[in-house]
């Protein structure tokens, strides 16, 4: 998932500046829909990863007969990797949308002058800064996701080669490290989701005015 999320949030707030009202509404709805899909995918990624860790723990708990737990872990790890890839694809799509939006904005600025142009320029600069900060955070989380997958895959490969009580005990430090890496990922994803929810609450165009 080297590819995510909140980048577009800063853009939702600004779409009304340069587009006709009907187009603005359509783009806002599209962004909101996509962001909601990302939020759902974050939830699913955390769920699948947590279940993979549960199966990994079962391997140690059932070390006298670990085969069933290992096969469940293998299946769950695949499910996790699949949903992570889907999340990454969705985030990459967001990056494309963001780039297109800023290009449109630059074009619109060329058609303005005076105070409105200055206001729009300032807002675009602020949105770009927010976008870059969020995208940097997203890429860092993507790196954590990659690290977690690598460690979990390594464990899966190790137990494919040898699966018995002795091999399970010998690998305890490695499996603990894999669990720690996965825990870090889940925490990062939850924090990212929290940031997204707060920013969405602050900027959603559909929010009724009081």
CSV table of C-alpha atoms in Angstrom, one decimal:
chain,number,residue,atom,x,y,z
A,1,UNK,CA,0.0,0.0,0.0
A,2,UNK,CA,2.4,2.5,-0.9
A,3,UNK,CA,-0.2,4.6,-2.2
A,4,UNK,CA,-3.0,6.3,0.2
A,5,UNK,CA,-5.6,8.4,1.4
A,6,UNK,CA,-6.0,11.7,3.0
A,7,UNK,CA,-4.2,13.4,0.1
A,8,UNK,CA,-7.6,14.2,-1.5
A,9,UNK,CA,-9.1,15.5,1.7
A,10,UNK,CA,-7.5,18.9,1.3
A,11,UNK,CA,-8.9,19.0,-2.2
A,12,UNK,CA,-12.6,18.5,-1.2
A,13,UNK,CA,-12.6,21.8,0.6
A,14,UNK,CA,-11.5,23.7,-2.4
A,15,UNK,CA,-13.4,22.3,-5.4
A,16,UNK,CA,-16.0,25.1,-5.3
A,17,UNK,CA,-13.5,27.8,-6.3
A,18,UNK,CA,-13.1,27.3,-10.0
A,19,UNK,CA,-15.6,24.8,-11.3
A,20,UNK,CA,-19.3,25.4,-12.3
A,21,UNK,CA,-21.6,24.5,-9.4
A,22,UNK,CA,-22.9,21.3,-11.0
A,23,UNK,CA,-19.4,20.1,-11.8
A,24,UNK,CA,-18.2,21.1,-8.4
A,25,UNK,CA,-21.0,19.0,-6.8
A,26,UNK,CA,-20.2,16.0,-9.0
A,27,UNK,CA,-16.5,16.1,-8.2
A,28,UNK,CA,-17.2,16.5,-4.5
A,29,UNK,CA,-19.4,13.5,-4.6
A,30,UNK,CA,-16.8,11.5,-6.5
A,31,UNK,CA,-14.1,12.4,-4.0
A,32,UNK,CA,-16.3,11.6,-1.1
A,33,UNK,CA,-17.3,8.3,-2.5
A,34,UNK,CA,-13.7,7.3,-3.2
A,35,UNK,CA,-12.6,8.4,0.3
A,36,UNK,CA,-15.4,6.4,1.8
A,37,UNK,CA,-14.1,3.4,-0.1
A,38,UNK,CA,-10.6,4.0,1.2
A,39,UNK,CA,-12.0,4.2,4.8
A,40,UNK,CA,-13.8,0.8,4.3
A,41,UNK,CA,-10.6,-0.7,2.9
A,42,UNK,CA,-8.6,0.5,5.8
A,43,UNK,CA,-11.1,-1.2,8.1
A,44,UNK,CA,-10.8,-4.4,6.1
A,45,UNK,CA,-7.0,-4.3,6.0
A,46,UNK,CA,-6.9,-4.0,9.8
A,47,UNK,CA,-9.4,-6.8,10.1
A,48,UNK,CA,-7.6,-9.2,7.8
A,49,UNK,CA,-4.2,-8.5,9.4
A,50,UNK,CA,-5.6,-9.0,12.9
A,51,UNK,CA,-7.0,-12.3,11.9
A,52,UNK,CA,-3.7,-13.4,10.3
A,53,UNK,CA,-2.0,-12.6,13.7
A,54,UNK,CA,-4.6,-14.7,15.5
A,55,UNK,CA,-3.8,-17.7,13.3
A,56,UNK,CA,-0.1,-17.1,13.8
A,57,UNK,CA,-0.6,-17.2,17.5
A,58,UNK,CA,-2.6,-20.5,17.1
A,59,UNK,CA,0.5,-22.1,15.5
A,60,UNK,CA,2.4,-21.7,18.8
A,61,UNK,CA,-0.6,-22.6,21.0
A,62,UNK,CA,-1.2,-25.8,19.0
A,63,UNK,CA,2.4,-26.7,18.5
A,64,UNK,CA,1.8,-30.4,19.1
A,65,UNK,CA,-0.6,-30.4,16.0
A,66,UNK,CA,0.0,-27.1,14.2
A,67,UNK,CA,-1.0,-28.1,10.7
A,68,UNK,CA,-4.5,-26.7,10.7
A,69,UNK,CA,-3.5,-23.5,12.3
A,70,UNK,CA,-0.7,-23.1,9.7
A,71,UNK,CA,-3.0,-23.7,6.8
A,72,UNK,CA,-5.5,-21.1,8.2
A,73,UNK,CA,-2.6,-18.7,8.7
A,74,UNK,CA,-1.6,-19.2,5.0
A,75,UNK,CA,-5.1,-18.6,3.8
A,76,UNK,CA,-5.5,-15.5,6.0
A,77,UNK,CA,-2.2,-14.1,4.9
A,78,UNK,CA,-3.3,-14.3,1.3
A,79,UNK,CA,-6.6,-12.5,2.2
A,80,UNK,CA,-4.6,-9.8,3.9
A,81,UNK,CA,-2.2,-9.3,0.9
A,82,UNK,CA,-5.2,-9.1,-1.5
A,83,UNK,CA,-7.0,-6.4,0.4
A,84,UNK,CA,-3.8,-4.4,1.0
A,85,UNK,CA,-3.2,-4.5,-2.8
A,86,UNK,CA,-6.7,-3.2,-3.4
A,87,UNK,CA,-6.1,-0.4,-0.9
A,88,UNK,CA,-2.9,0.5,-2.6
A,89,UNK,CA,-4.6,0.7,-5.9
A,90,UNK,CA,-7.3,2.9,-4.6
A,91,UNK,CA,-4.7,5.3,-3.0
A,92,UNK,CA,-2.8,5.5,-6.3
A,93,UNK,CA,-6.0,6.4,-8.0
A,94,UNK,CA,-6.4,9.3,-5.5
A,95,UNK,CA,-3.0,10.5,-6.4
A,96,UNK,CA,-4.0,10.7,-10.0
A,97,UNK,CA,-7.1,12.6,-9.2
A,98,UNK,CA,-5.2,15.0,-7.0
A,99,UNK,CA,-2.7,15.8,-9.7
A,100,UNK,CA,-5.5,16.4,-12.2
A,101,UNK,CA,-7.3,18.7,-9.8
A,102,UNK,CA,-4.2,20.9,-9.2
A,103,UNK,CA,-3.6,21.1,-13.0
A,104,UNK,CA,-7.2,22.3,-13.4
A,105,UNK,CA,-6.8,24.8,-10.6
A,106,UNK,CA,-3.6,26.2,-12.2
A,107,UNK,CA,-5.6,26.7,-15.5
A,108,UNK,CA,-8.4,28.4,-13.7
A,109,UNK,CA,-6.0,30.8,-11.9
A,110,UNK,CA,-4.8,32.0,-15.3
A,111,UNK,CA,-8.3,33.2,-16.1
A,112,UNK,CA,-8.6,35.3,-12.9
A,113,UNK,CA,-7.1,38.6,-11.7
A,114,UNK,CA,-7.1,40.8,-8.7
A,115,UNK,CA,-8.4,39.8,-5.3
A,116,UNK,CA,-10.1,36.6,-6.3
A,117,UNK,CA,-7.0,35.3,-8.0
A,118,UNK,CA,-5.0,36.1,-4.9
A,119,UNK,CA,-7.5,34.4,-2.7
A,120,UNK,CA,-7.7,31.3,-4.9
A,121,UNK,CA,-3.9,31.2,-5.2
A,122,UNK,CA,-3.5,31.3,-1.4
A,123,UNK,CA,-6.0,28.5,-1.0
A,124,UNK,CA,-4.4,26.4,-3.7
A,125,UNK,CA,-1.0,26.8,-2.0
A,126,UNK,CA,-2.5,25.7,1.3
A,127,UNK,CA,-4.2,22.7,-0.2
A,128,UNK,CA,-1.0,21.7,-2.0
A,129,UNK,CA,0.9,21.9,1.3
A,130,UNK,CA,-1.7,19.8,3.1
A,131,UNK,CA,-1.6,17.3,0.2
A,132,UNK,CA,2.2,16.9,0.3
A,133,UNK,CA,2.2,16.5,4.1
A,134,UNK,CA,-0.5,13.9,4.0
A,135,UNK,CA,1.0,12.0,1.1
A,136,UNK,CA,4.3,11.9,2.9
A,137,UNK,CA,2.6,10.3,5.9
A,138,UNK,CA,0.8,7.9,3.6
A,139,UNK,CA,4.0,6.7,1.9
A,140,UNK,CA,5.6,6.1,5.3
A,141,UNK,CA,2.6,3.9,6.3
A,142,UNK,CA,3.0,2.2,2.9
A,143,UNK,CA,6.6,1.3,3.9
A,144,UNK,CA,5.4,-0.2,7.1
A,145,UNK,CA,2.8,-2.3,5.3
A,146,UNK,CA,5.5,-3.6,3.0
A,147,UNK,CA,7.7,-4.4,6.0
A,148,UNK,CA,4.9,-6.2,7.8
A,149,UNK,CA,4.1,-8.3,4.7
A,150,UNK,CA,7.7,-9.3,4.2
A,151,UNK,CA,8.0,-10.5,7.8
A,152,UNK,CA,4.7,-12.4,7.8
A,153,UNK,CA,5.6,-14.0,4.5
A,154,UNK,CA,9.0,-15.0,5.9
A,155,UNK,CA,7.3,-16.8,8.7
A,156,UNK,CA,5.0,-18.5,6.3
A,157,UNK,CA,7.9,-19.7,4.2
A,158,UNK,CA,9.8,-20.9,7.3
A,159,UNK,CA,6.9,-23.1,8.5
A,160,UNK,CA,6.4,-24.4,5.0
A,161,UNK,CA,9.9,-25.8,5.2
A,162,UNK,CA,9.6,-27.2,8.7
A,163,UNK,CA,6.5,-27.4,10.9
A,164,UNK,CA,6.9,-29.0,14.3
A,165,UNK,CA,7.1,-28.1,18.0
A,166,UNK,CA,10.9,-27.7,17.8
A,167,UNK,CA,10.9,-25.4,14.7
A,168,UNK,CA,8.0,-23.3,16.2
A,169,UNK,CA,10.0,-22.8,19.5
A,170,UNK,CA,13.2,-22.0,17.6
A,171,UNK,CA,11.4,-19.3,15.5
A,172,UNK,CA,9.7,-17.6,18.5
A,173,UNK,CA,11.8,-14.4,18.2
A,174,UNK,CA,11.1,-14.1,14.5
A,175,UNK,CA,7.4,-14.6,14.9
A,176,UNK,CA,7.4,-12.1,17.8
A,177,UNK,CA,9.1,-9.5,15.5
A,178,UNK,CA,6.5,-10.2,12.8
A,179,UNK,CA,3.7,-9.6,15.2
A,180,UNK,CA,5.3,-6.4,16.4
A,181,UNK,CA,5.6,-5.1,12.9
A,182,UNK,CA,2.0,-6.0,12.2
A,183,UNK,CA,0.9,-4.2,15.4
A,184,UNK,CA,2.7,-1.1,14.3
A,185,UNK,CA,0.9,-1.2,11.0
A,186,UNK,CA,-2.5,-1.5,12.6
A,187,UNK,CA,-1.8,1.4,14.9
A,188,UNK,CA,-0.6,3.6,11.9
A,189,UNK,CA,-3.7,2.7,9.9
A,190,UNK,CA,-6.1,3.5,12.8
A,191,UNK,CA,-4.3,6.8,13.3
A,192,UNK,CA,-4.6,7.6,9.6
A,193,UNK,CA,-8.3,6.8,9.7
A,194,UNK,CA,-8.8,9.0,12.7
A,195,UNK,CA,-7.1,11.9,10.9
A,196,UNK,CA,-9.2,11.3,7.9
A,197,UNK,CA,-12.4,11.3,9.8
A,198,UNK,CA,-11.6,14.6,11.6
A,199,UNK,CA,-10.6,16.3,8.4
A,200,UNK,CA,-13.6,15.0,6.6
A,201,UNK,CA,-15.8,16.3,9.4
A,202,UNK,CA,-14.2,19.7,9.2
A,203,UNK,CA,-14.3,20.1,5.4
A,204,UNK,CA,-17.2,18.1,3.9
A,205,UNK,CA,-19.2,20.2,1.5
A,206,UNK,CA,-22.4,18.2,2.3
A,207,UNK,CA,-22.3,19.4,5.9
A,208,UNK,CA,-25.3,21.5,6.7
A,209,UNK,CA,-24.7,25.1,7.6
A,210,UNK,CA,-26.0,26.3,10.9
